[in-house]
Amino acid sequence: MTTPDVLVRCQNAARTFGRGSAAVVAVHGADCEVHAGDRIAITGPSGSGKSTLLHLMAALERPTTGTVSWPGLPDGPVAAQVGVVFQGPSLVPALDVAENAALPLVLAGVPEDRARRRALESLTLVAAADLATKLPEELSGGQAQRVAVARVLALAPRLVLADEPTGQLDRTTGQHIVDVLLSAADTIGAALVVTTHDPAVADRLAVRWAMHEGRLHAASDPLRRSPAAVSRGDTS
């Protein structure tokens, strides 16, 4: 069944790396859907398959078996509608902050002046407009991650996928990045999926999925908490 609010659907989607005796199954037959407006945390320890599942949703990896589809997205490249915030450093060292934020638009053929204007708007959304002329080497870890979020937002995607966005940050800075992601997703009307092994991050999102040894659990019956409970940090 196809419904217009299903942004991505995984049906028995699996991903195996390598062949023969060296093969490693990163994701086993995942079944899940992300709907418009969703706020989902995918939890699990390192190596549980969280990042690989996110990459399948972003079309950065192809499933070895099963299917991944994007029924609620307009025809065209998935990359134009799905933005990914990566775990590690992802800014181009030779470009300043504004140029980094504008880069996906320029690569998509948007004229440079319009791309820069949209980049500056997205930097304003994450409170980083004052960093526009700085180089990545001049940024703190939290600042660099805010710029990475802005680069995604400049494309105004329908779906934002953030892979351990707080994994290399201290707790306070990490919570601020979650604030930025939630606020920005609300502003542009995007669904948000965040992978994390940090319960404090997962508690900020309304839906919880869990992964263990490549298997996705509870996607069909997620733990849902009311938006009011999320906003006040109620984990009960």
CSV table of C-alpha atoms in Angstrom, one decimal:
chain,number,residue,atom,x,y,z
A,1,MET,CA,0.0,0.0,0.0
A,2,THR,CA,1.3,3.5,-0.9
A,3,THR,CA,0.4,6.5,1.2
A,4,PRO,CA,1.6,10.0,0.4
A,5,ASP,CA,3.0,10.6,3.9
A,6,VAL,CA,5.4,7.6,3.8
A,7,LEU,CA,8.8,9.2,3.0
A,8,VAL,CA,10.8,6.0,3.1
A,9,ARG,CA,9.8,2.4,3.4
A,10,CYS,CA,12.2,-0.6,4.0
A,11,GLN,CA,10.7,-4.0,3.2
A,12,ASN,CA,12.8,-6.9,4.3
A,13,ALA,CA,15.8,-4.8,3.5
A,14,ALA,CA,19.2,-6.4,4.3
A,15,ARG,CA,22.8,-5.3,3.6
A,16,THR,CA,25.7,-7.6,3.5
A,17,PHE,CA,29.3,-6.6,3.1
A,18,GLY,CA,31.9,-9.0,1.7
A,19,ARG,CA,31.5,-12.5,0.3
A,20,GLY,CA,31.7,-16.1,1.4
A,21,SER,CA,33.2,-16.7,4.8
A,22,ALA,CA,34.2,-13.1,5.1
A,23,ALA,CA,30.7,-11.8,4.6
A,24,VAL,CA,29.2,-9.6,7.4
A,25,VAL,CA,25.5,-9.0,7.6
A,26,ALA,CA,25.2,-5.4,8.8
A,27,VAL,CA,21.4,-5.2,8.5
A,28,HIS,CA,19.0,-8.3,8.6
A,29,GLY,CA,15.7,-7.9,6.8
A,30,ALA,CA,14.5,-4.6,8.2
A,31,ASP,CA,10.8,-3.6,7.9
A,32,CYS,CA,10.0,0.0,8.7
A,33,GLU,CA,8.5,3.2,7.5
A,34,VAL,CA,9.2,6.9,8.2
A,35,HIS,CA,6.2,9.2,7.8
A,36,ALA,CA,6.1,12.9,7.3
A,37,GLY,CA,6.5,14.7,10.6
A,38,ASP,CA,8.1,11.7,12.4
A,39,ARG,CA,10.7,12.2,15.1
A,40,ILE,CA,12.6,8.9,15.4
A,41,ALA,CA,15.6,7.8,17.4
A,42,ILE,CA,17.3,4.6,16.3
A,43,THR,CA,19.3,3.3,19.3
A,44,GLY,CA,21.8,0.6,19.8
A,45,PRO,CA,25.5,0.0,20.5
A,46,SER,CA,28.3,0.7,18.0
A,47,GLY,CA,28.3,-2.0,15.3
A,48,SER,CA,24.6,-2.7,15.7
A,49,GLY,CA,23.7,-1.6,12.1
A,50,LYS,CA,22.3,1.8,12.8
A,51,SER,CA,24.4,3.7,10.4
A,52,THR,CA,24.0,1.1,7.6
A,53,LEU,CA,20.2,1.3,8.0
A,54,LEU,CA,20.4,5.1,7.8
A,55,HIS,CA,22.5,4.8,4.7
A,56,LEU,CA,19.9,2.5,3.1
A,57,MET,CA,17.3,5.1,3.8
A,58,ALA,CA,19.4,7.8,2.2
A,59,ALA,CA,20.2,5.7,-0.9
A,60,LEU,CA,23.9,5.8,0.0
A,61,GLU,CA,23.8,2.0,0.1
A,62,ARG,CA,21.7,-0.4,-1.9
A,63,PRO,CA,20.1,-3.4,-0.1
A,64,THR,CA,21.6,-6.7,-0.8
A,65,THR,CA,18.1,-8.2,-0.6
A,66,GLY,CA,14.7,-6.7,0.0
A,67,THR,CA,13.7,-3.2,-1.1
A,68,VAL,CA,13.9,0.4,0.0
A,69,SER,CA,11.5,2.9,-1.6
A,70,TRP,CA,10.5,6.5,-1.2
A,71,PRO,CA,6.8,6.6,-2.1
A,72,GLY,CA,6.1,10.0,-0.6
A,73,LEU,CA,8.9,11.9,-2.3
A,74,PRO,CA,8.6,13.6,-5.7
A,75,ASP,CA,10.1,12.0,-8.7
A,76,GLY,CA,13.8,12.8,-9.0
A,77,PRO,CA,17.1,12.1,-7.1
A,78,VAL,CA,16.6,10.9,-3.6
A,79,ALA,CA,19.5,13.1,-2.5
A,80,ALA,CA,17.5,16.2,-3.3
A,81,GLN,CA,14.8,15.3,-0.8
A,82,VAL,CA,16.8,13.4,1.9
A,83,GLY,CA,19.5,15.2,3.8
A,84,VAL,CA,22.2,13.4,5.8
A,85,VAL,CA,24.2,14.8,8.8
A,86,PHE,CA,27.2,12.5,9.1
A,87,GLN,CA,28.9,11.5,12.3
A,88,GLY,CA,32.4,12.6,11.6
A,89,PRO,CA,33.9,15.8,10.2
A,90,SER,CA,32.4,16.4,6.8
A,91,LEU,CA,33.2,20.0,5.9
A,92,VAL,CA,35.5,20.8,3.0
A,93,PRO,CA,38.7,22.3,4.6
A,94,ALA,CA,39.4,24.7,1.7
A,95,LEU,CA,35.9,26.3,1.8
A,96,ASP,CA,34.6,28.8,4.3
A,97,VAL,CA,31.4,28.1,6.3
A,98,ALA,CA,29.1,29.8,3.8
A,99,GLU,CA,30.7,28.0,0.9
A,100,ASN,CA,30.4,24.7,2.7
A,101,ALA,CA,26.7,25.3,3.4
A,102,ALA,CA,26.1,26.3,-0.2
A,103,LEU,CA,28.0,23.4,-1.8
A,104,PRO,CA,25.1,20.9,-2.3
A,105,LEU,CA,23.1,23.6,-3.9
A,106,VAL,CA,25.9,24.6,-6.3
A,107,LEU,CA,26.4,20.9,-7.2
A,108,ALA,CA,22.7,20.7,-7.9
A,109,GLY,CA,23.0,23.5,-10.4
A,110,VAL,CA,21.6,26.4,-8.3
A,111,PRO,CA,23.2,29.7,-9.3
A,112,GLU,CA,25.9,30.7,-6.9
A,113,ASP,CA,24.3,33.9,-5.7
A,114,ARG,CA,21.0,32.1,-4.9
A,115,ALA,CA,22.9,29.2,-3.3
A,116,ARG,CA,24.8,31.6,-1.0
A,117,ARG,CA,21.6,33.4,0.0
A,118,ARG,CA,20.0,30.1,0.9
A,119,ALA,CA,23.1,28.9,2.7
A,120,LEU,CA,23.1,32.1,4.8
A,121,GLU,CA,19.4,31.6,5.6
A,122,SER,CA,20.1,28.0,6.8
A,123,LEU,CA,23.1,29.2,8.8
A,124,THR,CA,20.8,31.7,10.5
A,125,LEU,CA,18.4,28.8,11.4
A,126,VAL,CA,21.2,27.1,13.3
A,127,ALA,CA,22.5,30.3,14.9
A,128,ALA,CA,25.8,30.1,12.9
A,129,ALA,CA,25.5,33.1,10.5
A,130,ASP,CA,28.3,34.8,12.4
A,131,LEU,CA,30.6,32.0,11.3
A,132,ALA,CA,30.0,32.4,7.6
A,133,THR,CA,33.5,33.6,6.7
A,134,LYS,CA,35.4,31.2,8.9
A,135,LEU,CA,37.3,28.1,7.7
A,136,PRO,CA,36.4,24.6,9.2
A,137,GLU,CA,39.8,24.6,11.1
A,138,GLU,CA,38.7,27.6,13.0
A,139,LEU,CA,35.5,26.0,14.4
A,140,SER,CA,34.8,24.0,17.5
A,141,GLY,CA,33.3,20.6,17.2
A,142,GLY,CA,29.8,21.9,18.1
A,143,GLN,CA,30.1,24.8,15.6
A,144,ALA,CA,31.2,22.4,12.8
A,145,GLN,CA,28.3,20.2,13.5
A,146,ARG,CA,25.9,23.1,13.3
A,147,VAL,CA,27.3,24.0,9.9
A,148,ALA,CA,26.9,20.4,8.8
A,149,VAL,CA,23.2,20.7,9.8
A,150,ALA,CA,22.9,24.0,8.0
A,151,ARG,CA,24.3,22.4,4.8
A,152,VAL,CA,21.5,19.8,4.9
A,153,LEU,CA,18.8,22.4,5.7
A,154,ALA,CA,19.9,24.6,2.7
A,155,LEU,CA,18.4,21.9,0.4
A,156,ALA,CA,15.1,22.0,2.4
A,157,PRO,CA,14.7,18.2,2.4
A,158,ARG,CA,11.6,16.3,3.3
A,159,LEU,CA,13.6,14.0,5.5
A,160,VAL,CA,16.7,14.6,7.6
A,161,LEU,CA,18.8,11.7,8.7
A,162,ALA,CA,21.4,12.4,11.4
A,163,ASP,CA,24.0,9.7,12.1
A,164,GLU,CA,25.3,9.9,15.7
A,165,PRO,CA,25.4,13.7,15.4
A,166,THR,CA,26.4,14.1,19.0
A,167,GLY,CA,28.8,11.2,19.2
A,168,GLN,CA,32.0,13.3,19.2
A,169,LEU,CA,30.7,16.2,21.3
A,170,ASP,CA,30.4,16.8,25.1
A,171,ARG,CA,27.0,16.4,26.7
A,172,THR,CA,26.0,20.0,26.8
A,173,THR,CA,27.1,20.7,23.2
A,174,GLY,CA,25.4,17.5,22.1
A,175,GLN,CA,22.1,18.5,23.6
A,176,HIS,CA,22.4,21.8,21.8
A,177,ILE,CA,22.8,20.0,18.5
A,178,VAL,CA,19.7,18.0,19.2
A,179,ASP,CA,17.9,21.3,19.9
A,180,VAL,CA,19.1,22.6,16.6
A,181,LEU,CA,18.0,19.5,14.7
A,182,LEU,CA,14.5,19.5,16.2
A,183,SER,CA,14.0,23.2,15.8
A,184,ALA,CA,15.3,23.2,12.2
A,185,ALA,CA,13.2,20.1,11.2
A,186,ASP,CA,10.1,21.9,12.6
A,187,THR,CA,10.9,25.1,10.7
A,188,ILE,CA,11.3,23.4,7.3
A,189,GLY,CA,8.6,20.7,7.9
A,190,ALA,CA,11.0,17.7,7.6
A,191,ALA,CA,10.8,14.3,9.3
A,192,LEU,CA,13.8,13.6,11.5
A,193,VAL,CA,15.6,10.3,12.1
A,194,VAL,CA,18.6,10.3,14.5
A,195,THR,CA,20.9,7.3,15.3
A,196,THR,CA,22.4,7.4,18.7
A,197,HIS,CA,23.7,5.2,21.6
A,198,ASP,CA,23.0,8.0,24.1
A,199,PRO,CA,19.7,7.6,26.0
A,200,ALA,CA,19.6,11.3,26.7
A,201,VAL,CA,19.5,12.0,23.0
A,202,ALA,CA,16.9,9.3,22.2
A,203,ASP,CA,14.7,10.6,24.9
A,204,ARG,CA,14.3,13.9,23.0
A,205,LEU,CA,12.5,12.2,20.1
A,206,ALA,CA,8.9,10.9,20.2
A,207,VAL,CA,9.5,7.4,18.7
A,208,ARG,CA,12.2,4.9,19.6
A,209,TRP,CA,13.5,2.0,17.5
A,210,ALA,CA,16.2,-0.3,18.7
A,211,MET,CA,18.9,-2.2,16.7
A,212,HIS,CA,20.9,-5.2,18.0
A,213,GLU,CA,23.3,-7.2,16.0
A,214,GLY,CA,21.9,-5.9,12.7
A,215,ARG,CA,18.2,-6.5,13.6
A,216,LEU,CA,15.7,-3.8,13.9
A,217,HIS,CA,13.3,-4.2,16.8
A,218,ALA,CA,10.0,-2.4,17.6
A,219,ALA,CA,9.7,-0.5,14.3
A,220,SER,CA,6.2,-1.9,13.9
A,221,ASP,CA,5.2,-1.1,17.4
A,222,PRO,CA,7.4,1.9,18.4
A,223,LEU,CA,7.6,3.4,21.9
A,224,ARG,CA,5.7,6.6,21.4
A,225,ARG,CA,5.5,9.5,23.8
A,226,SER,CA,3.5,12.6,23.6
A,227,PRO,CA,5.1,15.8,22.2
A,228,ALA,CA,4.4,17.4,25.5
A,229,ALA,CA,6.3,14.7,27.3
A,230,VAL,CA,9.2,15.1,24.9
A,231,SER,CA,9.4,18.9,25.3
A,232,ARG,CA,9.6,18.7,29.1
A,233,GLY,CA,12.1,15.8,29.0
A,234,ASP,CA,9.6,13.3,30.7
A,235,THR,CA,11.0,9.8,30.1
A,236,SER,CA,8.4,8.0,32.0
